[in-house]
JSON list of C-alpha atoms and ligand atoms in Angstrom, two decimals:
[
{"chain": "A", "resi": 164, "resn": "MET", "atom": "CA", "xyz": [-7.79, -1.22, -38.32]},
{"chain": "A", "resi": 165, "resn": "ASN", "atom": "CA", "xyz": [-4.31, -0.79, -38.31]},
{"chain": "A", "resi": 166, "resn": "LYS", "atom": "CA", "xyz": [-2.19, -3.17, -36.49]},
{"chain": "A", "resi": 167, "resn": "LYS", "atom": "CA", "xyz": [0.54, -2.08, -33.74]},
{"chain": "A", "resi": 168, "resn": "GLY", "atom": "CA", "xyz": [2.34, -3.73, -31.28]},
{"chain": "A", "resi": 169, "resn": "PHE", "atom": "CA", "xyz": [1.80, -3.26, -27.85]},
{"chain": "A", "resi": 170, "resn": "ILE", "atom": "CA", "xyz": [4.71, -4.03, -25.52]},
{"chain": "A", "resi": 171, "resn": "PHE", "atom": "CA", "xyz": [4.28, -3.72, -21.97]},
{"chain": "A", "resi": 172, "resn": "ASP", "atom": "CA", "xyz": [7.19, -4.02, -19.06]},
{"chain": "A", "resi": 173, "resn": "LEU", "atom": "CA", "xyz": [6.48, -5.80, -16.37]},
{"chain": "A", "resi": 174, "resn": "ASP", "atom": "CA", "xyz": [7.66, -4.59, -12.88]},
{"chain": "A", "resi": 175, "resn": "GLY", "atom": "CA", "xyz": [5.89, -1.31, -12.03]},
{"chain": "A", "resi": 176, "resn": "VAL", "atom": "CA", "xyz": [3.73, -0.93, -15.39]},
{"chain": "A", "resi": 177, "resn": "ILE", "atom": "CA", "xyz": [1.60, -4.41, -15.19]},
{"chain": "A", "resi": 178, "resn": "VAL", "atom": "CA", "xyz": [2.09, -4.86, -11.27]},
{"chain": "A", "resi": 179, "resn": "ASP", "atom": "CA", "xyz": [3.46, -2.70, -8.48]},
{"chain": "A", "resi": 180, "resn": "THR", "atom": "CA", "xyz": [6.28, -5.91, -8.01]},
{"chain": "A", "resi": 181, "resn": "ALA", "atom": "CA", "xyz": [8.54, -2.44, -7.85]},
{"chain": "A", "resi": 182, "resn": "LYS", "atom": "CA", "xyz": [8.21, -2.34, -4.32]},
{"chain": "A", "resi": 183, "resn": "TYR", "atom": "CA", "xyz": [8.96, -5.69, -3.56]},
{"chain": "A", "resi": 184, "resn": "HIS", "atom": "CA", "xyz": [12.28, -5.99, -5.82]},
{"chain": "A", "resi": 185, "resn": "TYR", "atom": "CA", "xyz": [13.17, -2.60, -3.22]},
{"chain": "A", "resi": 186, "resn": "LEU", "atom": "CA", "xyz": [11.81, -4.13, -0.11]},
{"chain": "A", "resi": 187, "resn": "ALA", "atom": "CA", "xyz": [14.49, -7.12, -1.30]},
{"chain": "A", "resi": 188, "resn": "TRP", "atom": "CA", "xyz": [17.34, -5.32, -2.21]},
{"chain": "A", "resi": 189, "resn": "LYS", "atom": "CA", "xyz": [16.86, -2.90, 1.19]},
{"chain": "A", "resi": 190, "resn": "SER", "atom": "CA", "xyz": [16.79, -5.95, 3.41]},
{"chain": "A", "resi": 191, "resn": "LEU", "atom": "CA", "xyz": [20.21, -7.29, 1.71]},
{"chain": "A", "resi": 192, "resn": "ALA", "atom": "CA", "xyz": [21.77, -3.78, 1.84]},
{"chain": "A", "resi": 193, "resn": "ASN", "atom": "CA", "xyz": [20.73, -3.40, 5.74]},
{"chain": "A", "resi": 194, "resn": "GLU", "atom": "CA", "xyz": [22.48, -6.73, 5.86]},
{"chain": "A", "resi": 195, "resn": "LEU", "atom": "CA", "xyz": [25.65, -5.43, 4.21]},
{"chain": "A", "resi": 196, "resn": "GLY", "atom": "CA", "xyz": [25.39, -2.38, 6.93]},
{"chain": "A", "resi": 197, "resn": "PHE", "atom": "CA", "xyz": [23.80, 0.22, 4.61]},
{"chain": "A", "resi": 198, "resn": "ASP", "atom": "CA", "xyz": [20.74, 1.54, 3.45]},
{"chain": "A", "resi": 199, "resn": "ILE", "atom": "CA", "xyz": [19.12, 2.26, -0.34]},
{"chain": "A", "resi": 200, "resn": "THR", "atom": "CA", "xyz": [16.66, 5.51, -0.46]},
{"chain": "A", "resi": 201, "resn": "LEU", "atom": "CA", "xyz": [13.95, 5.55, -3.18]},
{"chain": "A", "resi": 202, "resn": "GLU", "atom": "CA", "xyz": [15.50, 7.94, -4.84]},
{"chain": "A", "resi": 203, "resn": "GLN", "atom": "CA", "xyz": [18.22, 5.10, -5.45]},
{"chain": "A", "resi": 204, "resn": "ASN", "atom": "CA", "xyz": [16.22, 2.72, -5.97]},
{"chain": "A", "resi": 205, "resn": "GLU", "atom": "CA", "xyz": [14.83, 4.92, -9.01]},
{"chain": "A", "resi": 206, "resn": "GLN", "atom": "CA", "xyz": [17.76, 3.77, -10.77]},
{"chain": "A", "resi": 207, "resn": "LEU", "atom": "CA", "xyz": [17.58, -0.31, -10.42]},
{"chain": "A", "resi": 208, "resn": "LYS", "atom": "CA", "xyz": [14.32, -0.19, -12.01]},
{"chain": "A", "resi": 209, "resn": "GLY", "atom": "CA", "xyz": [14.72, -1.82, -15.33]},
{"chain": "A", "resi": 210, "resn": "VAL", "atom": "CA", "xyz": [18.08, -3.21, -14.35]},
{"chain": "A", "resi": 211, "resn": "SER", "atom": "CA", "xyz": [18.73, -6.59, -14.06]},
{"chain": "A", "resi": 212, "resn": "ARG", "atom": "CA", "xyz": [19.43, -8.48, -10.89]},
{"chain": "A", "resi": 213, "resn": "VAL", "atom": "CA", "xyz": [23.35, -8.78, -11.66]},
{"chain": "A", "resi": 214, "resn": "ARG", "atom": "CA", "xyz": [23.56, -5.46, -12.24]},
{"chain": "A", "resi": 215, "resn": "SER", "atom": "CA", "xyz": [21.69, -3.95, -9.77]},
{"chain": "A", "resi": 216, "resn": "LEU", "atom": "CA", "xyz": [24.11, -5.98, -6.98]},
{"chain": "A", "resi": 217, "resn": "GLU", "atom": "CA", "xyz": [26.91, -4.42, -8.62]},
{"chain": "A", "resi": 218, "resn": "ILE", "atom": "CA", "xyz": [25.27, -1.36, -8.43]},
{"chain": "A", "resi": 219, "resn": "ILE", "atom": "CA", "xyz": [24.31, -1.33, -4.57]},
{"chain": "A", "resi": 220, "resn": "LEU", "atom": "CA", "xyz": [27.31, -2.75, -3.82]},
{"chain": "A", "resi": 221, "resn": "GLY", "atom": "CA", "xyz": [29.37, 0.38, -5.31]},
{"chain": "A", "resi": 222, "resn": "TRP", "atom": "CA", "xyz": [27.31, 2.61, -3.55]},
{"chain": "A", "resi": 223, "resn": "GLY", "atom": "CA", "xyz": [27.71, 0.78, -0.11]},
{"chain": "A", "resi": 224, "resn": "ASN", "atom": "CA", "xyz": [31.50, 0.50, -0.92]},
{"chain": "A", "resi": 225, "resn": "LYS", "atom": "CA", "xyz": [31.36, -3.33, -0.71]},
{"chain": "A", "resi": 226, "resn": "THR", "atom": "CA", "xyz": [33.20, -6.01, -2.57]},
{"chain": "A", "resi": 227, "resn": "LEU", "atom": "CA", "xyz": [32.03, -9.46, -2.57]},
{"chain": "A", "resi": 228, "resn": "SER", "atom": "CA", "xyz": [34.02, -12.55, -3.49]},
{"chain": "A", "resi": 229, "resn": "ASP", "atom": "CA", "xyz": [32.41, -14.71, -6.55]},
{"chain": "A", "resi": 230, "resn": "GLU", "atom": "CA", "xyz": [31.29, -17.29, -4.01]},
{"chain": "A", "resi": 231, "resn": "GLN", "atom": "CA", "xyz": [29.10, -14.09, -1.82]},
{"chain": "A", "resi": 232, "resn": "PHE", "atom": "CA", "xyz": [27.97, -12.32, -4.90]},
{"chain": "A", "resi": 233, "resn": "SER", "atom": "CA", "xyz": [25.82, -15.59, -6.19]},
{"chain": "A", "resi": 234, "resn": "LYS", "atom": "CA", "xyz": [24.81, -16.39, -2.65]},
{"chain": "A", "resi": 235, "resn": "TYR", "atom": "CA", "xyz": [23.44, -12.96, -2.26]},
{"chain": "A", "resi": 236, "resn": "MET", "atom": "CA", "xyz": [21.52, -12.44, -5.37]},
{"chain": "A", "resi": 237, "resn": "ALA", "atom": "CA", "xyz": [20.35, -16.38, -4.53]},
{"chain": "A", "resi": 238, "resn": "GLU", "atom": "CA", "xyz": [19.20, -14.42, -1.10]},
{"chain": "A", "resi": 239, "resn": "LYS", "atom": "CA", "xyz": [17.68, -11.66, -2.56]},
{"chain": "A", "resi": 240, "resn": "ASN", "atom": "CA", "xyz": [15.87, -13.54, -5.29]},
{"chain": "A", "resi": 241, "resn": "ASP", "atom": "CA", "xyz": [14.48, -15.83, -2.31]},
{"chain": "A", "resi": 242, "resn": "ASN", "atom": "CA", "xyz": [13.21, -13.14, -0.18]},
{"chain": "A", "resi": 243, "resn": "TYR", "atom": "CA", "xyz": [11.55, -11.75, -3.55]},
{"chain": "A", "resi": 244, "resn": "LEU", "atom": "CA", "xyz": [9.57, -14.76, -4.09]},
{"chain": "A", "resi": 245, "resn": "SER", "atom": "CA", "xyz": [8.44, -15.20, -0.93]},
{"chain": "A", "resi": 246, "resn": "HIS", "atom": "CA", "xyz": [6.66, -11.81, -1.63]},
{"chain": "A", "resi": 247, "resn": "ILE", "atom": "CA", "xyz": [5.70, -12.89, -4.87]},
{"chain": "A", "resi": 248, "resn": "ALA", "atom": "CA", "xyz": [3.91, -16.43, -3.69]},
{"chain": "A", "resi": 249, "resn": "GLN", "atom": "CA", "xyz": [1.40, -14.10, -2.18]},
{"chain": "A", "resi": 250, "resn": "MET", "atom": "CA", "xyz": [0.29, -12.20, -5.20]},
{"chain": "A", "resi": 251, "resn": "ASP", "atom": "CA", "xyz": [-2.79, -12.90, -7.16]},
{"chain": "A", "resi": 252, "resn": "ALA", "atom": "CA", "xyz": [-5.01, -10.53, -9.72]},
{"chain": "A", "resi": 253, "resn": "GLY", "atom": "CA", "xyz": [-5.59, -7.83, -7.10]},
{"chain": "A", "resi": 254, "resn": "GLU", "atom": "CA", "xyz": [-2.23, -7.18, -7.82]},
{"chain": "A", "resi": 255, "resn": "ILE", "atom": "CA", "xyz": [-2.65, -5.79, -11.32]},
{"chain": "A", "resi": 256, "resn": "LEU", "atom": "CA", "xyz": [-2.63, -2.25, -11.28]},
{"chain": "A", "resi": 257, "resn": "PRO", "atom": "CA", "xyz": [-5.43, -0.35, -11.72]},
{"chain": "A", "resi": 258, "resn": "ASP", "atom": "CA", "xyz": [-7.35, -0.19, -15.14]},
{"chain": "A", "resi": 259, "resn": "VAL", "atom": "CA", "xyz": [-4.31, -2.19, -16.65]},
{"chain": "A", "resi": 260, "resn": "PRO", "atom": "CA", "xyz": [-7.03, -5.03, -17.57]},
{"chain": "A", "resi": 261, "resn": "LYS", "atom": "CA", "xyz": [-9.10, -2.37, -19.45]},
{"chain": "A", "resi": 262, "resn": "THR", "atom": "CA", "xyz": [-6.25, -1.25, -21.51]},
{"chain": "A", "resi": 263, "resn": "LEU", "atom": "CA", "xyz": [-5.19, -4.86, -22.30]},
{"chain": "A", "resi": 264, "resn": "ASN", "atom": "CA", "xyz": [-9.04, -5.83, -22.81]},
{"chain": "A", "resi": 265, "resn": "TYR", "atom": "CA", "xyz": [-9.14, -2.72, -25.38]},
{"chain": "A", "resi": 266, "resn": "LEU", "atom": "CA", "xyz": [-6.13, -3.99, -27.23]},
{"chain": "A", "resi": 267, "resn": "GLN", "atom": "CA", "xyz": [-7.52, -7.61, -27.21]},
{"chain": "A", "resi": 268, "resn": "GLU", "atom": "CA", "xyz": [-11.25, -6.17, -28.48]},
{"chain": "A", "resi": 269, "resn": "THR", "atom": "CA", "xyz": [-9.40, -4.01, -31.15]},
{"chain": "A", "resi": 270, "resn": "GLN", "atom": "CA", "xyz": [-7.03, -6.96, -32.08]},
{"chain": "A", "resi": 271, "resn": "GLN", "atom": "CA", "xyz": [-3.97, -5.56, -31.51]},
{"chain": "A", "resi": 272, "resn": "GLY", "atom": "CA", "xyz": [-0.44, -7.21, -30.80]},
{"chain": "A", "resi": 273, "resn": "ILE", "atom": "CA", "xyz": [0.27, -7.64, -27.24]},
{"chain": "A", "resi": 274, "resn": "ALA", "atom": "CA", "xyz": [3.39, -8.32, -25.97]},
{"chain": "A", "resi": 275, "resn": "LEU", "atom": "CA", "xyz": [6.04, -8.52, -23.12]},
{"chain": "A", "resi": 276, "resn": "GLY", "atom": "CA", "xyz": [9.61, -7.07, -22.66]},
{"chain": "A", "resi": 277, "resn": "SER", "atom": "CA", "xyz": [10.70, -7.62, -18.89]},
{"chain": "A", "resi": 278, "resn": "ALA", "atom": "CA", "xyz": [13.92, -7.89, -17.48]},
{"chain": "A", "resi": 279, "resn": "SER", "atom": "CA", "xyz": [12.74, -10.01, -14.84]},
{"chain": "A", "resi": 280, "resn": "LYS", "atom": "CA", "xyz": [13.81, -14.24, -14.87]},
{"chain": "A", "resi": 281, "resn": "ASN", "atom": "CA", "xyz": [11.11, -14.22, -13.05]},
{"chain": "A", "resi": 282, "resn": "ALA", "atom": "CA", "xyz": [7.99, -12.44, -15.71]},
{"chain": "A", "resi": 283, "resn": "ARG", "atom": "CA", "xyz": [6.52, -16.04, -16.57]},
{"chain": "A", "resi": 284, "resn": "LYS", "atom": "CA", "xyz": [5.66, -16.96, -12.85]},
{"chain": "A", "resi": 285, "resn": "ILE", "atom": "CA", "xyz": [4.52, -13.70, -11.95]},
{"chain": "A", "resi": 286, "resn": "LEU", "atom": "CA", "xyz": [2.01, -13.81, -15.06]},
{"chain": "A", "resi": 287, "resn": "GLN", "atom": "CA", "xyz": [0.43, -16.80, -14.43]},
{"chain": "A", "resi": 288, "resn": "LYS", "atom": "CA", "xyz": [0.09, -15.63, -10.71]},
{"chain": "A", "resi": 289, "resn": "VAL", "atom": "CA", "xyz": [-2.39, -12.91, -11.25]},
{"chain": "A", "resi": 290, "resn": "GLY", "atom": "CA", "xyz": [-3.67, -14.63, -13.88]},
{"chain": "A", "resi": 291, "resn": "LEU", "atom": "CA", "xyz": [-2.52, -12.75, -17.44]},
{"chain": "A", "resi": 292, "resn": "PHE", "atom": "CA", "xyz": [-0.19, -15.12, -18.90]},
{"chain": "A", "resi": 293, "resn": "GLU", "atom": "CA", "xyz": [-2.51, -15.96, -21.50]},
{"chain": "A", "resi": 294, "resn": "VAL", "atom": "CA", "xyz": [-3.27, -12.48, -22.66]},
{"chain": "A", "resi": 295, "resn": "PHE", "atom": "CA", "xyz": [0.71, -11.77, -24.29]},
{"chain": "A", "resi": 296, "resn": "GLN", "atom": "CA", "xyz": [0.81, -12.87, -27.47]},
{"chain": "A", "resi": 297, "resn": "ALA", "atom": "CA", "xyz": [4.57, -12.85, -27.21]},
{"chain": "A", "resi": 298, "resn": "ILE", "atom": "CA", "xyz": [6.66, -12.81, -23.93]},
{"chain": "A", "resi": 299, "resn": "VAL", "atom": "CA", "xyz": [10.72, -11.74, -23.81]},
{"chain": "A", "resi": 300, "resn": "ASP", "atom": "CA", "xyz": [12.10, -11.73, -20.10]},
{"chain": "A", "resi": 301, "resn": "GLY", "atom": "CA", "xyz": [15.46, -12.06, -18.33]},
{"chain": "A", "resi": 302, "resn": "ASN", "atom": "CA", "xyz": [16.13, -15.35, -19.81]},
{"chain": "A", "resi": 303, "resn": "ASN", "atom": "CA", "xyz": [15.84, -14.29, -23.52]},
{"chain": "A", "resi": 304, "resn": "VAL", "atom": "CA", "xyz": [18.24, -11.49, -23.63]},
{"chain": "A", "resi": 305, "resn": "SER", "atom": "CA", "xyz": [21.68, -11.10, -24.28]},
{"chain": "A", "resi": 306, "resn": "LYS", "atom": "CA", "xyz": [21.93, -7.41, -23.81]},
{"chain": "A", "resi": 307, "resn": "ALA", "atom": "CA", "xyz": [19.98, -5.23, -20.80]},
{"chain": "A", "resi": 308, "resn": "LYS", "atom": "CA", "xyz": [18.28, -2.37, -21.01]},
{"chain": "A", "resi": 309, "resn": "PRO", "atom": "CA", "xyz": [19.02, 0.52, -21.88]},
{"chain": "A", "resi": 310, "resn": "ASP", "atom": "CA", "xyz": [19.86, -1.76, -24.57]},
{"chain": "A", "resi": 311, "resn": "PRO", "atom": "CA", "xyz": [16.75, -2.05, -26.87]},
{"chain": "A", "resi": 312, "resn": "GLU", "atom": "CA", "xyz": [17.21, -5.73, -27.58]},
{"chain": "A", "resi": 313, "resn": "VAL", "atom": "CA", "xyz": [14.46, -7.21, -25.45]},
{"chain": "A", "resi": 314, "resn": "PHE", "atom": "CA", "xyz": [11.65, -4.55, -27.30]},
{"chain": "A", "resi": 315, "resn": "LEU", "atom": "CA", "xyz": [13.14, -5.64, -30.72]},
{"chain": "A", "resi": 316, "resn": "ILE", "atom": "CA", "xyz": [13.22, -9.59, -29.81]},
{"chain": "A", "resi": 317, "resn": "ALA", "atom": "CA", "xyz": [9.27, -9.04, -29.01]},
{"chain": "A", "resi": 318, "resn": "ALA", "atom": "CA", "xyz": [8.71, -6.70, -32.03]},
{"chain": "A", "resi": 319, "resn": "LYS", "atom": "CA", "xyz": [10.11, -9.49, -34.46]},
{"chain": "A", "resi": 320, "resn": "LYS", "atom": "CA", "xyz": [7.82, -11.89, -32.36]},
{"chain": "A", "resi": 321, "resn": "LEU", "atom": "CA", "xyz": [4.79, -10.19, -33.38]},
{"chain": "A", "resi": 322, "resn": "ASN", "atom": "CA", "xyz": [5.73, -10.02, -36.28]},
{"chain": "A", "resi": 323, "resn": "ILE", "atom": "CA", "xyz": [5.43, -5.90, -36.25]},
{"chain": "A", "resi": 324, "resn": "THR", "atom": "CA", "xyz": [8.41, -3.12, -37.40]},
{"chain": "A", "resi": 325, "resn": "PRO", "atom": "CA", "xyz": [9.59, -1.55, -34.63]},
{"chain": "A", "resi": 326, "resn": "LYS", "atom": "CA", "xyz": [8.11, 1.88, -35.58]},
{"chain": "A", "resi": 327, "resn": "ASN", "atom": "CA", "xyz": [4.53, 0.72, -35.29]},
{"chain": "A", "resi": 328, "resn": "CYS", "atom": "CA", "xyz": [5.38, -0.66, -31.67]},
{"chain": "A", "resi": 329, "resn": "ILE", "atom": "CA", "xyz": [4.59, 1.13, -28.61]},
{"chain": "A", "resi": 330, "resn": "VAL", "atom": "CA", "xyz": [6.40, 0.44, -25.27]},
{"chain": "A", "resi": 331, "resn": "PHE", "atom": "CA", "xyz": [5.08, 1.44, -21.69]},
{"chain": "A", "resi": 332, "resn": "GLU", "atom": "CA", "xyz": [7.64, 1.37, -19.32]},
{"chain": "A", "resi": 333, "resn": "ASP", "atom": "CA", "xyz": [8.22, 2.93, -15.86]},
{"chain": "A", "resi": 334, "resn": "SER", "atom": "CA", "xyz": [12.13, 2.75, -15.62]},
{"chain": "A", "resi": 335, "resn": "VAL", "atom": "CA", "xyz": [14.48, 5.49, -17.20]},
{"chain": "A", "resi": 336, "resn": "ALA", "atom": "CA", "xyz": [16.85, 2.25, -18.19]},
{"chain": "A", "resi": 337, "resn": "GLY", "atom": "CA", "xyz": [13.44, 1.21, -20.10]},
{"chain": "A", "resi": 338, "resn": "VAL", "atom": "CA", "xyz": [12.01, 4.10, -21.73]},
{"chain": "A", "resi": 339, "resn": "THR", "atom": "CA", "xyz": [15.86, 4.93, -23.21]},
{"chain": "A", "resi": 340, "resn": "ALA", "atom": "CA", "xyz": [15.80, 1.55, -24.49]},
{"chain": "A", "resi": 341, "resn": "ALA", "atom": "CA", "xyz": [11.87, 2.11, -26.07]},
{"chain": "A", "resi": 342, "resn": "ASN", "atom": "CA", "xyz": [13.41, 5.68, -27.65]},
{"chain": "A", "resi": 343, "resn": "SER", "atom": "CA", "xyz": [16.58, 3.18, -28.92]},
{"chain": "A", "resi": 344, "resn": "ALA", "atom": "CA", "xyz": [14.48, 0.84, -30.96]},
{"chain": "A", "resi": 345, "resn": "GLU", "atom": "CA", "xyz": [12.69, 3.69, -32.57]},
{"chain": "A", "resi": 346, "resn": "MET", "atom": "CA", "xyz": [9.22, 2.85, -30.91]},
{"chain": "A", "resi": 347, "resn": "ILE", "atom": "CA", "xyz": [7.18, 5.18, -29.13]},
{"chain": "A", "resi": 348, "resn": "SER", "atom": "CA", "xyz": [8.07, 5.28, -25.38]},
{"chain": "A", "resi": 349, "resn": "ILE", "atom": "CA", "xyz": [5.28, 5.80, -22.96]},
{"chain": "A", "resi": 350, "resn": "GLY", "atom": "CA", "xyz": [6.09, 6.34, -19.66]},
{"chain": "A", "resi": 351, "resn": "ILE", "atom": "CA", "xyz": [4.12, 5.41, -16.24]},
{"chain": "A", "resi": 352, "resn": "GLY", "atom": "CA", "xyz": [5.75, 7.36, -13.37]},
{"chain": "A", "resi": 353, "resn": "SER", "atom": "CA", "xyz": [6.60, 10.79, -13.24]},
{"chain": "A", "resi": 354, "resn": "GLN", "atom": "CA", "xyz": [7.51, 13.06, -15.75]},
{"chain": "A", "resi": 355, "resn": "GLU", "atom": "CA", "xyz": [10.40, 14.35, -13.94]},
{"chain": "A", "resi": 356, "resn": "THR", "atom": "CA", "xyz": [11.81, 10.71, -13.85]},
{"chain": "A", "resi": 357, "resn": "LEU", "atom": "CA", "xyz": [10.47, 9.40, -17.33]},
{"chain": "A", "resi": 358, "resn": "GLY", "atom": "CA", "xyz": [10.50, 13.31, -19.04]},
{"chain": "A", "resi": 359, "resn": "HIS", "atom": "CA", "xyz": [12.79, 11.53, -22.34]},
{"chain": "A", "resi": 360, "resn": "ALA", "atom": "CA", "xyz": [9.71, 9.36, -23.03]},
{"chain": "A", "resi": 361, "resn": "ASP", "atom": "CA", "xyz": [7.51, 10.54, -25.81]},
{"chain": "A", "resi": 362, "resn": "TYR", "atom": "CA", "xyz": [4.22, 10.65, -23.35]},
{"chain": "A", "resi": 363, "resn": "VAL", "atom": "CA", "xyz": [4.07, 10.46, -19.64]},
{"chain": "A", "resi": 364, "resn": "PHE", "atom": "CA", "xyz": [1.05, 9.29, -17.84]},
{"chain": "A", "resi": 365, "resn": "LYS", "atom": "CA", "xyz": [0.71, 9.31, -13.78]},
{"chain": "A", "resi": 366, "resn": "ASP", "atom": "CA", "xyz": [-0.67, 5.29, -14.03]},
{"chain": "A", "resi": 367, "resn": "PHE", "atom": "CA", "xyz": [-3.50, 3.65, -16.40]},
{"chain": "A", "resi": 368, "resn": "THR", "atom": "CA", "xyz": [-6.19, 5.56, -15.17]},
{"chain": "A", "resi": 369, "resn": "GLU", "atom": "CA", "xyz": [-4.78, 8.37, -16.56]},
{"chain": "A", "resi": 370, "resn": "ILE", "atom": "CA", "xyz": [-4.98, 6.82, -20.39]},
{"chain": "A", "resi": 371, "resn": "GLN", "atom": "CA", "xyz": [-7.96, 7.05, -22.21]},
{"chain": "A", "resi": 372, "resn": "THR", "atom": "CA", "xyz": [-9.28, 4.73, -24.76]},
{"chain": "A", "resi": 373, "resn": "SER", "atom": "CA", "xyz": [-9.20, 7.82, -27.48]},
{"chain": "A", "resi": 374, "resn": "PHE", "atom": "CA", "xyz": [-5.73, 7.79, -26.60]},
{"chain": "A", "resi": 375, "resn": "ILE", "atom": "CA", "xyz": [-4.66, 3.97, -27.61]},
{"chain": "A", "resi": 376, "resn": "ASN", "atom": "CA", "xyz": [-7.04, 4.58, -30.72]},
{"chain": "A", "resi": 377, "resn": "GLU", "atom": "CA", "xyz": [-4.62, 7.72, -31.97]},
{"chain": "A", "resi": 378, "resn": "LEU", "atom": "CA", "xyz": [-1.49, 5.08, -31.30]},
{"chain": "A", "resi": 379, "resn": "ILE", "atom": "CA", "xyz": [-3.34, 2.71, -33.43]},
{"chain": "A", "resi": 380, "resn": "LYS", "atom": "CA", "xyz": [-4.31, 4.76, -36.59]},
{"chain": "A", "resi": 381, "resn": "ARG", "atom": "CA", "xyz": [-0.69, 7.02, -36.47]},
{"chain": "B", "resi": 420, "resn": "LIG", "atom": "C1", "xyz": [13.47, -5.50, -13.75]},
{"chain": "B", "resi": 420, "resn": "LIG", "atom": "C2", "xyz": [12.96, -4.86, -12.49]},
{"chain": "B", "resi": 420, "resn": "LIG", "atom": "O1", "xyz": [11.96, -5.43, -14.44]},
{"chain": "B", "resi": 420, "resn": "LIG", "atom": "O2", "xyz": [13.71, -6.97, -13.58]},
{"chain": "B", "resi": 420, "resn": "LIG", "atom": "C3", "xyz": [14.37, -4.60, -11.73]},
{"chain": "B", "resi": 420, "resn": "LIG", "atom": "O3", "xyz": [12.64, -3.65, -12.93]},
{"chain": "B", "resi": 420, "resn": "LIG", "atom": "C4", "xyz": [14.80, -6.49, -11.32]},
{"chain": "B", "resi": 420, "resn": "LIG", "atom": "O4", "xyz": [14.25, -4.38, -10.85]},
{"chain": "B", "resi": 420, "resn": "LIG", "atom": "C5", "xyz": [14.92, -6.73, -12.86]},
{"chain": "B", "resi": 420, "resn": "LIG", "atom": "O5", "xyz": [15.93, -6.23, -10.76]},
{"chain": "B", "resi": 420, "resn": "LIG", "atom": "C6", "xyz": [15.02, -8.34, -13.23]},
{"chain": "B", "resi": 420, "resn": "LIG", "atom": "O6", "xyz": [14.23, -8.45, -12.28]},
{"chain": "B", "resi": 420, "resn": "LIG", "atom": "P1", "xyz": [14.52, -10.64, -11.79]},
{"chain": "B", "resi": 420, "resn": "LIG", "atom": "O7", "xyz": [12.97, -10.89, -11.06]},
{"chain": "B", "resi": 420, "resn": "LIG", "atom": "O8", "xyz": [14.38, -11.69, -12.81]},
{"chain": "B", "resi": 420, "resn": "LIG", "atom": "O9", "xyz": [15.41, -10.38, -10.37]},
{"chain": "B", "resi": 421, "resn": "LIG", "atom": "MG1", "xyz": [9.52, -1.76, -14.99]}
]
């Protein structure tokens, strides 16, 4: 059977941590005297921690000293980590284990391609660390999504050419990154937000084994 590289984003694809990022940023914005909507939050998905804070400050028309900026970054991460501390395997999104198991059974390459610097910690919390043959996260890249770097490094670590890789992503920036890497992009979310992906599914419960087989064979 053919071997392909399946590269998974973490937040919002494997686990629903996107909601915790949102809660933590929202509470920070509230502290600064404004609010963030769910629509605005879409633009933060897949975006690095530093860049997210810059974008949020722009929305609130706020400027911070370097010292304050660092303080708020740390505060957001502490808030986020307080949610992560409660996580266990129950927070893995529906049918993600089924897909991962199938990919393991068929001996496909499985990698993580995430912007998060907390990715390894989260994989350990939910018991999926061992499933990934390669992990590329926010600590390993110099250029954030939508730059394709994270996925290109993952492909290299798997020793599979980019055109034989498939990326699962819930963010606009991540789908753009996968497309720029010339990989097959699978959006997890709404067609409205992720219309630039090659395929879009609401979640993994919509992804059939027959579809995975087609990807493996192509
Ligand atoms: C991405 C999330 O996966 O990681 C973003 O979609 C987040 O919302 C980014 O800002 C960085 O995560 P962390 O855990 O390093 O703050
Ligand atoms: Mg994501």
